Coordinates of C-alpha atoms and ligand atoms in Angstrom, one line a residue:
M1 CA 25.3 7.2 -18.5
T2 CA 28.9 7.0 -19.6
L3 CA 31.5 6.6 -17.0
K4 CA 34.4 8.0 -19.0
P5 CA 35.7 10.8 -16.8
K6 CA 36.5 14.2 -18.3
I7 CA 39.6 16.2 -17.5
L8 CA 39.8 19.9 -18.3
I9 CA 43.4 21.1 -19.2
V10 CA 43.8 24.8 -18.9
D11 CA 46.9 26.4 -20.3
D12 CA 47.5 29.4 -22.6
Y13 CA 50.4 27.6 -24.2
I14 CA 49.3 24.8 -26.5
N15 CA 52.6 22.9 -26.3
N16 CA 52.0 22.5 -22.5
I17 CA 48.6 21.0 -23.3
Y18 CA 50.1 18.6 -25.8
T19 CA 52.6 17.5 -23.1
V20 CA 49.9 16.8 -20.6
E21 CA 47.8 15.0 -23.1
K22 CA 50.6 12.8 -24.1
L23 CA 51.4 11.9 -20.5
L24 CA 47.8 11.0 -19.8
A25 CA 47.2 9.2 -23.1
D26 CA 46.9 5.8 -21.5
L27 CA 44.2 6.8 -19.0
D28 CA 40.7 6.0 -20.2
V29 CA 39.6 9.6 -20.0
E30 CA 38.2 12.4 -22.2
M31 CA 40.5 15.5 -22.3
I32 CA 39.1 18.9 -23.0
R33 CA 41.4 21.9 -23.7
A34 CA 40.9 25.5 -22.6
M35 CA 43.4 28.1 -23.6
S36 CA 42.2 30.8 -21.2
G37 CA 40.5 31.4 -17.9
P38 CA 37.1 32.5 -19.4
E39 CA 37.2 29.6 -21.8
A40 CA 37.7 27.2 -18.8
I41 CA 34.8 28.8 -16.9
S42 CA 32.5 28.4 -19.8
F43 CA 33.5 24.7 -20.2
T44 CA 32.8 24.0 -16.5
A45 CA 29.3 25.3 -17.0
Q46 CA 28.7 22.8 -19.8
H47 CA 30.5 19.7 -18.7
E48 CA 30.9 17.6 -15.6
F49 CA 34.6 17.2 -14.9
A50 CA 36.5 14.6 -12.8
L51 CA 39.5 17.0 -12.5
I52 CA 40.9 20.3 -13.7
L53 CA 44.6 20.8 -14.4
M54 CA 45.0 24.5 -14.1
D55 CA 48.0 26.6 -15.3
V56 CA 48.6 29.4 -12.8
Q57 CA 50.1 32.1 -15.0
M58 CA 48.0 33.1 -17.9
P59 CA 47.5 36.5 -19.5
G60 CA 44.3 38.3 -18.5
M61 CA 42.7 36.1 -15.9
D62 CA 45.2 33.9 -14.1
G63 CA 44.6 30.5 -12.6
F64 CA 43.7 31.6 -9.1
E65 CA 41.1 34.0 -10.4
T66 CA 39.7 31.5 -12.7
V67 CA 39.3 28.9 -9.9
E68 CA 37.7 31.4 -7.7
I69 CA 34.9 32.0 -10.3
I70 CA 34.6 28.3 -11.1
R71 CA 34.1 27.5 -7.3
K72 CA 31.1 30.0 -7.1
D73 CA 29.0 27.5 -9.0
P74 CA 27.7 25.1 -6.3
K75 CA 28.1 22.1 -8.5
N76 CA 31.9 22.8 -8.7
E77 CA 32.3 23.4 -5.0
L78 CA 34.1 20.1 -4.5
L79 CA 35.6 19.7 -8.0
P80 CA 39.3 18.6 -7.6
I81 CA 41.7 21.1 -9.1
I82 CA 45.5 20.6 -9.5
Y83 CA 47.6 23.7 -10.3
I84 CA 50.5 23.4 -12.6
T85 CA 53.2 26.1 -12.5
A86 CA 56.8 26.8 -13.5
I87 CA 57.2 29.3 -10.7
Y88 CA 59.9 28.5 -8.3
N89 CA 58.5 30.4 -5.4
E90 CA 56.8 27.2 -4.6
N91 CA 55.7 27.8 -1.0
Y92 CA 53.9 31.1 -1.7
Y93 CA 52.0 29.6 -4.6
R94 CA 51.3 26.4 -2.8
T95 CA 49.6 28.4 0.0
K96 CA 47.7 30.6 -2.3
G97 CA 46.7 27.6 -4.4
I98 CA 45.4 25.6 -1.5
K99 CA 43.5 28.6 -0.2
S100 CA 41.6 28.8 -3.5
G101 CA 40.5 25.2 -3.0
A102 CA 43.1 23.3 -5.0
V103 CA 43.8 19.7 -4.0
D104 CA 47.3 19.7 -5.2
F105 CA 50.1 21.6 -6.8
I106 CA 52.6 20.4 -9.4
T107 CA 55.7 22.2 -10.6
K108 CA 57.2 22.1 -14.0
P109 CA 59.1 20.4 -15.4
I110 CA 56.5 17.7 -14.7
I111 CA 57.8 14.4 -13.2
A112 CA 55.8 11.9 -15.4
D113 CA 55.2 9.1 -12.9
L114 CA 54.2 11.3 -10.1
F115 CA 51.9 13.3 -12.3
I116 CA 50.2 10.3 -13.8
G117 CA 49.9 8.7 -10.4
K118 CA 48.2 11.8 -8.9
V119 CA 45.8 12.2 -11.8
T120 CA 44.9 8.5 -11.7
I121 CA 43.9 8.8 -8.1
F122 CA 41.4 11.5 -8.8
V123 CA 40.1 9.8 -11.9
N124 CA 39.5 6.6 -9.9
L125 CA 37.9 8.6 -7.1
Y126 CA 35.5 10.1 -9.6
R127 CA 34.7 6.7 -11.0
Q128 CA 33.9 5.3 -7.6
H129 CA 31.8 8.4 -6.8
K130 CA 29.9 7.9 -10.0
I131 CA 29.3 4.2 -9.3
L132 CA 28.0 5.1 -5.8
E133 CA 25.8 7.8 -7.3
L134 CA 24.4 5.2 -9.7
E135 CA 23.9 2.7 -6.9
I136 CA 22.0 5.3 -4.8
K137 CA 19.8 6.2 -7.8
R138 CA 19.1 2.5 -8.4
R139 CA 18.2 2.0 -4.8
A140 CA 15.9 5.0 -4.8
E141 CA 14.2 3.5 -7.9
I142 CA 13.9 0.1 -6.3
E143 CA 12.4 1.7 -3.2
V144 CA 9.8 3.4 -5.4
E145 CA 9.0 0.1 -7.1
L146 CA 8.8 -1.7 -3.7
N147 CA 6.4 0.9 -2.4
K148 CA 4.3 0.5 -5.5
A149 CA 4.3 -3.3 -5.1
K150 CA 3.5 -2.9 -1.4
N151 CA 0.5 -0.7 -2.1
I152 CA -0.7 -3.1 -4.7
A153 CA -0.3 -6.1 -2.3
E154 CA -2.1 -4.2 0.4
E155 CA -5.0 -3.4 -1.9
A156 CA -5.1 -7.0 -3.0
A157 CA -5.1 -8.2 0.7
Q158 CA -7.9 -5.8 1.4
A159 CA -9.9 -7.1 -1.5
K160 CA -9.3 -10.6 -0.4
Q161 CA -10.3 -9.7 3.1
Q162 CA -13.5 -8.1 1.9
F163 CA -14.3 -11.1 -0.3
L164 CA -13.7 -13.5 2.5
S165 CA -15.8 -11.5 4.9
T166 CA -18.7 -11.2 2.5
M167 CA -18.5 -14.9 1.4
S168 CA -18.2 -16.2 4.9
H169 CA -21.2 -14.2 6.0
E170 CA -23.2 -15.5 3.1
I171 CA -22.2 -19.1 3.9
R172 CA -22.6 -18.7 7.6
T173 CA -26.2 -17.5 7.4
P174 CA -27.6 -20.8 6.0
L175 CA -25.1 -22.7 8.1
N176 CA -26.4 -21.1 11.2
A177 CA -29.9 -22.3 10.3
I178 CA -28.6 -25.9 9.8
I179 CA -26.8 -25.9 13.2
N180 CA -29.8 -24.3 15.0
T181 CA -32.2 -26.7 13.4
A182 CA -30.1 -29.7 14.4
N183 CA -30.0 -28.3 18.0
L184 CA -33.7 -27.9 17.9
L185 CA -34.2 -31.5 16.7
M186 CA -32.0 -32.7 19.5
E187 CA -34.2 -30.8 22.0
E188 CA -37.3 -32.6 20.7
D189 CA -36.4 -36.0 22.1
P190 CA -35.5 -37.7 18.8
R191 CA -36.0 -41.5 18.4
P192 CA -32.7 -43.5 18.9
D193 CA -32.5 -44.2 15.1
Q194 CA -32.7 -40.4 14.4
L195 CA -30.2 -39.5 17.0
D196 CA -27.2 -40.8 15.0
N197 CA -28.3 -38.8 11.9
I198 CA -28.7 -35.6 13.9
E199 CA -25.3 -36.1 15.5
I200 CA -23.7 -36.5 12.1
L201 CA -25.5 -33.4 11.0
Q202 CA -24.3 -31.4 14.0
F203 CA -20.8 -32.7 13.7
S204 CA -20.4 -31.8 10.0
A205 CA -22.1 -28.5 10.4
D206 CA -19.9 -27.6 13.4
N207 CA -16.8 -28.6 11.4
L208 CA -17.8 -26.6 8.4
M209 CA -18.4 -23.6 10.7
R210 CA -15.0 -24.0 12.3
L211 CA -13.4 -24.2 8.9
I212 CA -15.0 -21.0 7.7
N213 CA -14.1 -19.2 11.0
D214 CA -10.5 -20.5 10.7
I215 CA -10.1 -19.2 7.2
L216 CA -11.6 -15.8 8.1
D217 CA -9.6 -15.6 11.3
F218 CA -6.4 -16.6 9.5
S219 CA -6.9 -13.9 6.9
K220 CA -7.6 -11.3 9.5
I221 CA -4.5 -12.2 11.5
D222 CA -2.5 -12.4 8.2
S223 CA -3.5 -8.9 7.2
G224 CA -2.6 -7.6 10.7
K225 CA -6.1 -6.6 11.4
I226 CA -6.4 -8.2 14.8
E227 CA -6.5 -6.4 18.1
F228 CA -6.5 -7.9 21.5
E229 CA -8.9 -6.9 24.2
S230 CA -8.2 -6.6 27.9
V231 CA -10.9 -7.8 30.2
D232 CA -10.9 -9.4 33.7
F233 CA -11.4 -13.1 33.6
E234 CA -11.0 -16.2 35.8
L235 CA -8.2 -18.4 34.4
R236 CA -9.2 -21.5 36.4
K237 CA -12.8 -21.2 35.1
L238 CA -11.6 -20.7 31.6
L239 CA -9.4 -23.8 31.8
N240 CA -12.2 -25.8 33.5
G241 CA -14.6 -24.7 30.7
I242 CA -12.1 -26.0 28.1
R243 CA -11.8 -29.3 30.0
Q244 CA -15.5 -29.7 30.3
S245 CA -16.1 -29.0 26.6
F246 CA -13.6 -31.7 25.6
E247 CA -14.5 -34.2 28.3
Y248 CA -17.2 -35.9 26.2
L249 CA -14.8 -36.3 23.3
A250 CA -12.0 -37.7 25.5
V251 CA -14.2 -40.1 27.3
K252 CA -15.6 -41.3 23.9
K253 CA -12.0 -42.0 22.7
G254 CA -11.0 -43.6 26.1
V255 CA -8.3 -40.9 26.5
E256 CA -7.7 -39.5 30.0
L257 CA -8.0 -35.7 30.1
A258 CA -6.2 -34.1 33.1
M259 CA -6.0 -30.4 34.1
E260 CA -3.3 -29.3 36.4
V261 CA -3.3 -25.7 37.6
D262 CA -0.6 -24.4 40.0
D263 CA -1.8 -23.0 43.3
A264 CA 0.2 -19.8 42.6
V265 CA -2.1 -19.0 39.7
P266 CA -4.2 -15.9 40.7
N267 CA -7.9 -16.2 40.4
V268 CA -8.6 -13.2 38.2
I269 CA -6.3 -11.8 35.5
R270 CA -6.6 -9.3 32.7
G271 CA -6.2 -10.0 29.1
D272 CA -7.9 -11.4 26.0
S273 CA -9.7 -14.5 27.3
V274 CA -11.4 -15.2 24.0
R275 CA -8.0 -15.5 22.2
L276 CA -6.5 -17.6 25.1
S277 CA -9.5 -19.9 24.8
Q278 CA -9.0 -20.1 21.1
I279 CA -5.3 -21.0 21.5
L280 CA -6.0 -23.7 24.1
I281 CA -9.0 -25.1 22.3
N282 CA -6.8 -25.6 19.2
L283 CA -4.0 -27.3 21.1
V284 CA -6.2 -29.5 23.3
G285 CA -8.4 -30.3 20.3
N286 CA -5.3 -31.5 18.3
A287 CA -3.9 -33.4 21.3
I288 CA -7.1 -35.4 21.7
K289 CA -7.5 -35.8 17.9
F290 CA -4.0 -37.2 17.5
T291 CA -4.1 -39.5 20.6
E292 CA -5.6 -42.9 20.5
Q293 CA -4.7 -44.1 24.0
G294 CA -3.2 -42.7 27.1
K295 CA -3.5 -39.2 28.4
V296 CA -3.8 -35.5 27.4
S297 CA -2.8 -33.1 30.2
V298 CA -3.3 -29.4 30.2
G299 CA -1.1 -27.4 32.7
G300 CA -1.1 -23.8 33.7
G301 CA 1.4 -22.3 36.1
V302 CA 3.1 -19.0 37.0
C303 CA 6.6 -18.6 35.6
G304 CA 7.4 -14.9 36.0
D305 CA 6.2 -11.9 38.0
A306 CA 6.5 -8.2 37.4
P307 CA 4.8 -5.3 39.3
D308 CA 1.9 -5.1 36.8
A309 CA 2.0 -8.4 35.0
T310 CA 2.2 -12.1 35.6
E311 CA 3.8 -14.5 33.2
F312 CA 2.2 -17.9 32.7
L313 CA 3.4 -21.1 31.3
F314 CA 0.8 -23.2 29.5
K315 CA 1.5 -26.8 28.5
V316 CA -0.6 -29.2 26.5
A317 CA 1.0 -32.7 26.5
D318 CA -0.3 -35.9 24.9
T319 CA 0.8 -39.5 24.5
G320 CA -0.4 -39.6 20.9
I321 CA 1.1 -40.3 17.5
G322 CA 3.9 -37.6 17.8
I323 CA 5.4 -35.6 15.0
P324 CA 8.5 -36.8 13.1
D325 CA 11.6 -34.6 13.6
D326 CA 11.7 -33.5 10.0
K327 CA 8.1 -32.4 10.0
Q328 CA 8.1 -30.4 13.2
Q329 CA 9.1 -27.0 11.7
Y330 CA 6.5 -27.3 8.9
I331 CA 3.4 -28.0 10.9
F332 CA 3.2 -24.3 12.0
E333 CA 2.8 -23.1 8.4
S334 CA -0.6 -22.5 7.0
F335 CA -2.4 -25.4 5.3
T336 CA 0.4 -27.8 6.3
Q337 CA -0.1 -31.2 8.0
A338 CA 2.6 -33.6 9.2
S339 CA 1.5 -36.2 6.7
S340 CA -0.6 -36.3 3.6
S341 CA -2.8 -39.0 5.1
T342 CA -3.7 -36.7 8.0
T343 CA -6.7 -35.1 6.4
R344 CA -8.1 -38.4 5.3
K345 CA -7.6 -40.0 8.7
Y346 CA -8.1 -37.1 11.1
G347 CA -9.7 -34.3 9.1
G348 CA -8.6 -30.7 9.6
T349 CA -7.1 -28.1 7.4
G350 CA -3.7 -27.4 8.8
L351 CA -4.7 -23.8 9.8
G352 CA -5.1 -24.4 13.5
L353 CA -1.4 -24.2 14.5
A354 CA -0.6 -21.4 12.1
I355 CA -3.4 -19.3 13.8
T356 CA -2.3 -20.5 17.3
K357 CA 1.3 -19.6 16.7
K358 CA 0.4 -16.1 15.4
L359 CA -2.0 -15.4 18.2
I360 CA 0.7 -16.3 20.7
G361 CA 3.4 -14.4 18.8
L362 CA 1.3 -11.2 18.5
Q363 CA 0.9 -11.2 22.3
G364 CA 4.6 -11.5 22.9
G365 CA 4.9 -15.2 23.5
E366 CA 6.3 -18.1 21.5
L367 CA 4.8 -21.5 20.8
E368 CA 7.3 -24.4 21.4
L369 CA 7.0 -28.0 20.5
K370 CA 8.7 -31.1 21.9
S371 CA 7.7 -34.3 20.2
K372 CA 8.9 -37.8 19.6
Y373 CA 7.4 -39.7 16.8
G374 CA 5.2 -42.5 18.1
E375 CA 5.4 -41.3 21.7
G376 CA 3.6 -38.0 22.0
S377 CA 3.9 -34.2 21.8
T378 CA 4.1 -31.3 24.2
F379 CA 3.1 -27.8 23.0
S380 CA 4.0 -25.1 25.4
F381 CA 3.9 -21.3 25.5
R382 CA 4.5 -18.4 27.8
L383 CA 2.1 -15.4 27.9
K384 CA 2.0 -12.3 30.1
F385 CA -1.3 -11.1 31.5
S386 CA -2.0 -8.0 33.5
K387 CA -2.8 -8.2 37.2
S388 CA -6.4 -7.5 38.2
E389 CA -7.7 -5.9 41.3
K390 CA -10.7 -8.2 41.4
T391 CA -10.6 -11.6 43.1
H392 CA -13.8 -12.9 41.5
I393 CA -16.1 -11.9 38.7
E394 CA -19.7 -11.3 39.6
E395 CA -21.4 -12.1 36.3
E396 CA -19.8 -15.6 36.3
M397 CA -21.4 -16.3 39.7
I398 CA -24.8 -16.9 38.2
M399 CA -25.7 -20.4 39.1
R400 CA -26.2 -22.4 36.0
T401 CA -29.2 -24.3 37.2
A402 CA -31.9 -25.9 34.9
F403 CA -33.8 -23.4 32.7
R404 CA -36.5 -21.7 34.6
S405 CA -39.5 -20.5 32.8
L406 CA -39.2 -17.0 31.3
K407 CA -42.9 -16.4 31.4
G408 CA -43.6 -12.7 31.4
L409 CA -40.3 -11.8 29.5
R410 CA -41.2 -9.7 26.5
V411 CA -38.7 -10.2 23.7
L412 CA -38.5 -8.5 20.4
V413 CA -36.5 -10.5 17.8
V414 CA -35.2 -8.3 15.0
E415 CA -34.0 -10.5 12.2
D416 CA -34.6 -10.5 8.4
N417 CA -33.8 -14.2 7.9
L418 CA -37.0 -16.3 8.1
V419 CA -35.3 -19.4 9.3
N420 CA -33.4 -17.6 12.0
Q421 CA -36.6 -15.9 13.1
K422 CA -38.2 -19.3 13.5
I423 CA -35.3 -20.9 15.3
V424 CA -34.9 -18.1 17.9
S425 CA -38.7 -17.9 18.4
K426 CA -38.9 -21.7 18.9
F427 CA -36.4 -21.5 21.8
L428 CA -38.0 -18.5 23.3
V429 CA -41.5 -20.0 23.1
K430 CA -40.1 -23.2 24.7
W431 CA -39.0 -21.1 27.6
E432 CA -42.4 -19.5 27.7
A433 CA -41.2 -16.0 26.9
S434 CA -43.5 -13.8 24.7
V435 CA -42.0 -13.1 21.3
D436 CA -42.5 -10.4 18.8
I437 CA -40.7 -10.3 15.4
A438 CA -39.5 -7.4 13.3
D439 CA -38.1 -8.0 9.8
N440 CA -35.7 -5.1 9.8
G441 CA -34.4 -2.2 11.9
K442 CA -37.0 0.2 10.8
I443 CA -39.9 -2.0 11.8
A444 CA -38.1 -2.7 15.1
V445 CA -37.9 1.0 15.9
D446 CA -41.6 1.5 15.2
K447 CA -42.4 -1.5 17.4
I448 CA -40.2 -0.4 20.2
M449 CA -41.9 3.0 20.2
G450 CA -45.4 1.4 20.3
T451 CA -44.8 -1.5 22.8
T452 CA -42.8 -2.1 25.9
Y453 CA -40.2 -4.9 25.7
D454 CA -37.8 -6.3 28.3
V455 CA -35.1 -7.2 25.8
V456 CA -34.4 -6.9 22.1
L457 CA -32.3 -9.4 20.1
M458 CA -31.0 -7.4 17.2
D459 CA -29.5 -8.8 14.0
L460 CA -26.8 -6.5 12.6
H461 CA -27.1 -6.9 8.8
M462 CA -30.6 -6.3 7.5
P463 CA -32.1 -4.5 4.6
E464 CA -33.9 -1.1 5.0
M465 CA -32.2 -0.3 8.3
N466 CA -29.4 -2.3 9.9
G467 CA -29.1 -3.2 13.5
Y468 CA -26.5 -0.5 14.3
D469 CA -28.6 2.4 12.9
A470 CA -31.8 1.1 14.6
T471 CA -30.0 0.9 17.9
S472 CA -28.6 4.5 17.6
L473 CA -32.1 5.7 16.7
V474 CA -33.7 4.1 19.8
R475 CA -30.9 5.4 22.0
S476 CA -31.4 9.0 20.7
M477 CA -35.0 9.0 21.8
E478 CA -36.2 10.9 24.9
G479 CA -36.9 8.7 28.0
T480 CA -35.2 6.1 30.2
Y481 CA -37.0 3.3 28.4
F482 CA -35.2 4.0 25.2
K483 CA -31.9 4.6 26.9
D484 CA -32.0 1.5 29.1
L485 CA -33.8 -1.1 27.0
P486 CA -31.4 -4.0 26.7
I487 CA -30.5 -4.5 23.1
I488 CA -28.4 -7.6 22.4
A489 CA -26.7 -7.9 19.0
L490 CA -27.0 -11.2 17.2
T491 CA -23.8 -11.4 15.3
A492 CA -22.2 -13.9 13.0
S493 CA -18.8 -12.6 13.9
A494 CA -16.9 -12.4 17.1
F495 CA -14.1 -10.1 15.9
L496 CA -13.0 -7.4 18.1
E497 CA -13.7 -4.5 15.8
D498 CA -17.3 -5.7 15.5
R499 CA -17.4 -6.2 19.3
D500 CA -16.2 -2.6 19.7
K501 CA -18.7 -1.3 17.1
I502 CA -21.5 -3.1 18.9
Y503 CA -20.8 -1.1 22.1
T504 CA -20.1 2.1 20.3
F505 CA -23.6 2.0 18.8
G506 CA -25.1 1.6 22.3
M507 CA -25.9 -2.1 22.4
S508 CA -25.7 -3.9 25.7
G509 CA -24.0 -7.1 24.6
Y510 CA -23.8 -9.7 21.8
I511 CA -24.6 -13.3 21.1
I512 CA -22.6 -15.0 18.4
K513 CA -24.5 -16.9 15.8
P514 CA -25.1 -19.8 15.6
F515 CA -26.2 -19.1 19.1
N516 CA -25.8 -21.6 21.8
P517 CA -29.2 -22.0 23.4
T518 CA -27.7 -22.0 26.9
E519 CA -25.9 -18.8 26.2
L520 CA -29.1 -17.2 24.8
Y521 CA -30.9 -18.2 27.9
W522 CA -28.4 -16.8 30.3
K523 CA -28.0 -13.6 28.4
I524 CA -31.7 -12.8 28.3
S525 CA -33.0 -14.3 31.6
P526 CA -31.6 -11.6 33.8
F527 CA -34.1 -9.2 32.2
L528 CA -37.1 -11.1 33.5
K529 CA -38.7 -8.8 36.0
Ligands
LIG601 P1 -5.1 -29.6 11.5 O1 -5.2 -30.1 12.9 O2 -6.3 -28.9 11.1 O3 -4.6 -30.5 10.5 P2 -3.1 -27.9 12.6 O4 -2.4 -26.6 12.1 O5 -3.7 -27.7 13.9 O6 -4.0 -28.4 11.5 O7 -2.0 -29.0 12.8 C1 -1.1 -29.2 11.7 C2 -0.6 -30.6 11.7 O8 0.3 -30.8 12.9 C3 -1.6 -31.7 11.9 O9 -2.2 -32.0 10.7 C4 -0.8 -32.8 12.5 O10 -0.1 -33.5 11.5 C5 0.3 -32.1 13.3 N1 -0.1 -32.0 14.8 C6 -0.6 -31.0 15.4 N2 -0.8 -31.3 16.7 C7 -0.4 -32.5 16.9 C8 -0.4 -33.4 18.0 N3 -0.8 -33.1 19.3 N4 0.1 -34.7 17.8 C9 0.5 -35.1 16.6 N5 0.5 -34.3 15.5 C10 0.0 -33.0 15.6

């Protein structure tokens, strides 16, 4: 688009037009002549003008009439028009001129400098207007491009998510079998020389599972697909559980592991306990991993109180290797470690802190780090949790005594994977429960219709009929047996949408694979009549 502004000069007397053209010869503009009102009107329909210089007195249609018609076209509503006239009754014409929408009024004989100055102002205004118009157009185009790019990126992210989810499922199935087999071997009183090998097997398989879960988790968080649940939980128990699970590791390394919880911390709060555990497990795990001697202390205290929420400050401090100042901002990025020798020496992927930081951020908190190289690190964060009306949680009160026999408990295991079938059955048989197997949802439904079970363990992804459909089918049948039969999902994933789906389809709970034998025991034992 050319930016050369056009000026329409309207005068019935050609010499006047020449004079004006001469005066404006130095401006970089295109001048178009019109010798009458009708000619001027027809030009305004064909061109876009920066300015019209309009003679007032012309035979036939005078300047005022011409302008009135020109103004009727909406595109010319704001077109600047300057009247030029030799009439001395200046005030009368000025008023009339301004009423018809002129921006100025110049009398003849024209004073050159004043005239050129005025015209220049309008020409410049037009130029600026055009530049703005171009800029707006350019931005609109950019916006369209950005939107396109965003859509493509979103589609790509979705494809990546889908791929990761499918792959991780495929990898997790055999990995579950490895972990469960290792657990079983452990239960079978191995010889001391076998013990080491089984421990290595367990350790490596656990690590691999953590890595797969981290990658999947990270990509879920990254694509904004994460939701937080709100359940009542006991904070002290959660913290204690974390301490217990790391105690073995800490003792083995000779590192003291201390837990300090303020007295002001309420017993029961509401929020996402699974995600809080995940955050703390990451931080405590790192603290122990990067500490060779001294102490790791985990602290929880109240730091703010509102009518419906309590704010907590959590701290995980260690006396470990510390993080150099210049590395501190990078370790929160994905796949980043403080030093290139970290993986070799300590293992890990550099995803833990990226996930932890995001999980805290998405819940309105911020992960902070204070660290001195060689002396230790303290990670801290504040998080708000809703207040709960409960003072304790019933379910958690079950005493975790030694496994009692489950003799008489009739369990149906619905699972298409042979190895998984075997592993679950082995544990159930060990606890003396009676076990029946169904290879898919369809067979399971037939079996449930023909036999009475106390509990069903239902895999979700199976050929023929999946676990969700099988459960809905059972729930849709007449009779309390079908409505009340406990159906526990066996799921490889603990994500919230899957958790929600599990309940929507009428299941009574879930066990995450690879299942922890203790968890399996406590989830099914209440159904022993
Ligand atoms: P990973 O532990 O898998 O390497 P993280 O994202 O959890 O990944 O941590 C990133 C890096 O931050 C670690 O590799 C380590 O260099 C550093 N780091 C994290 N926590 C600590 C800690 N408590 N003490 C020293 N360094 C730490």
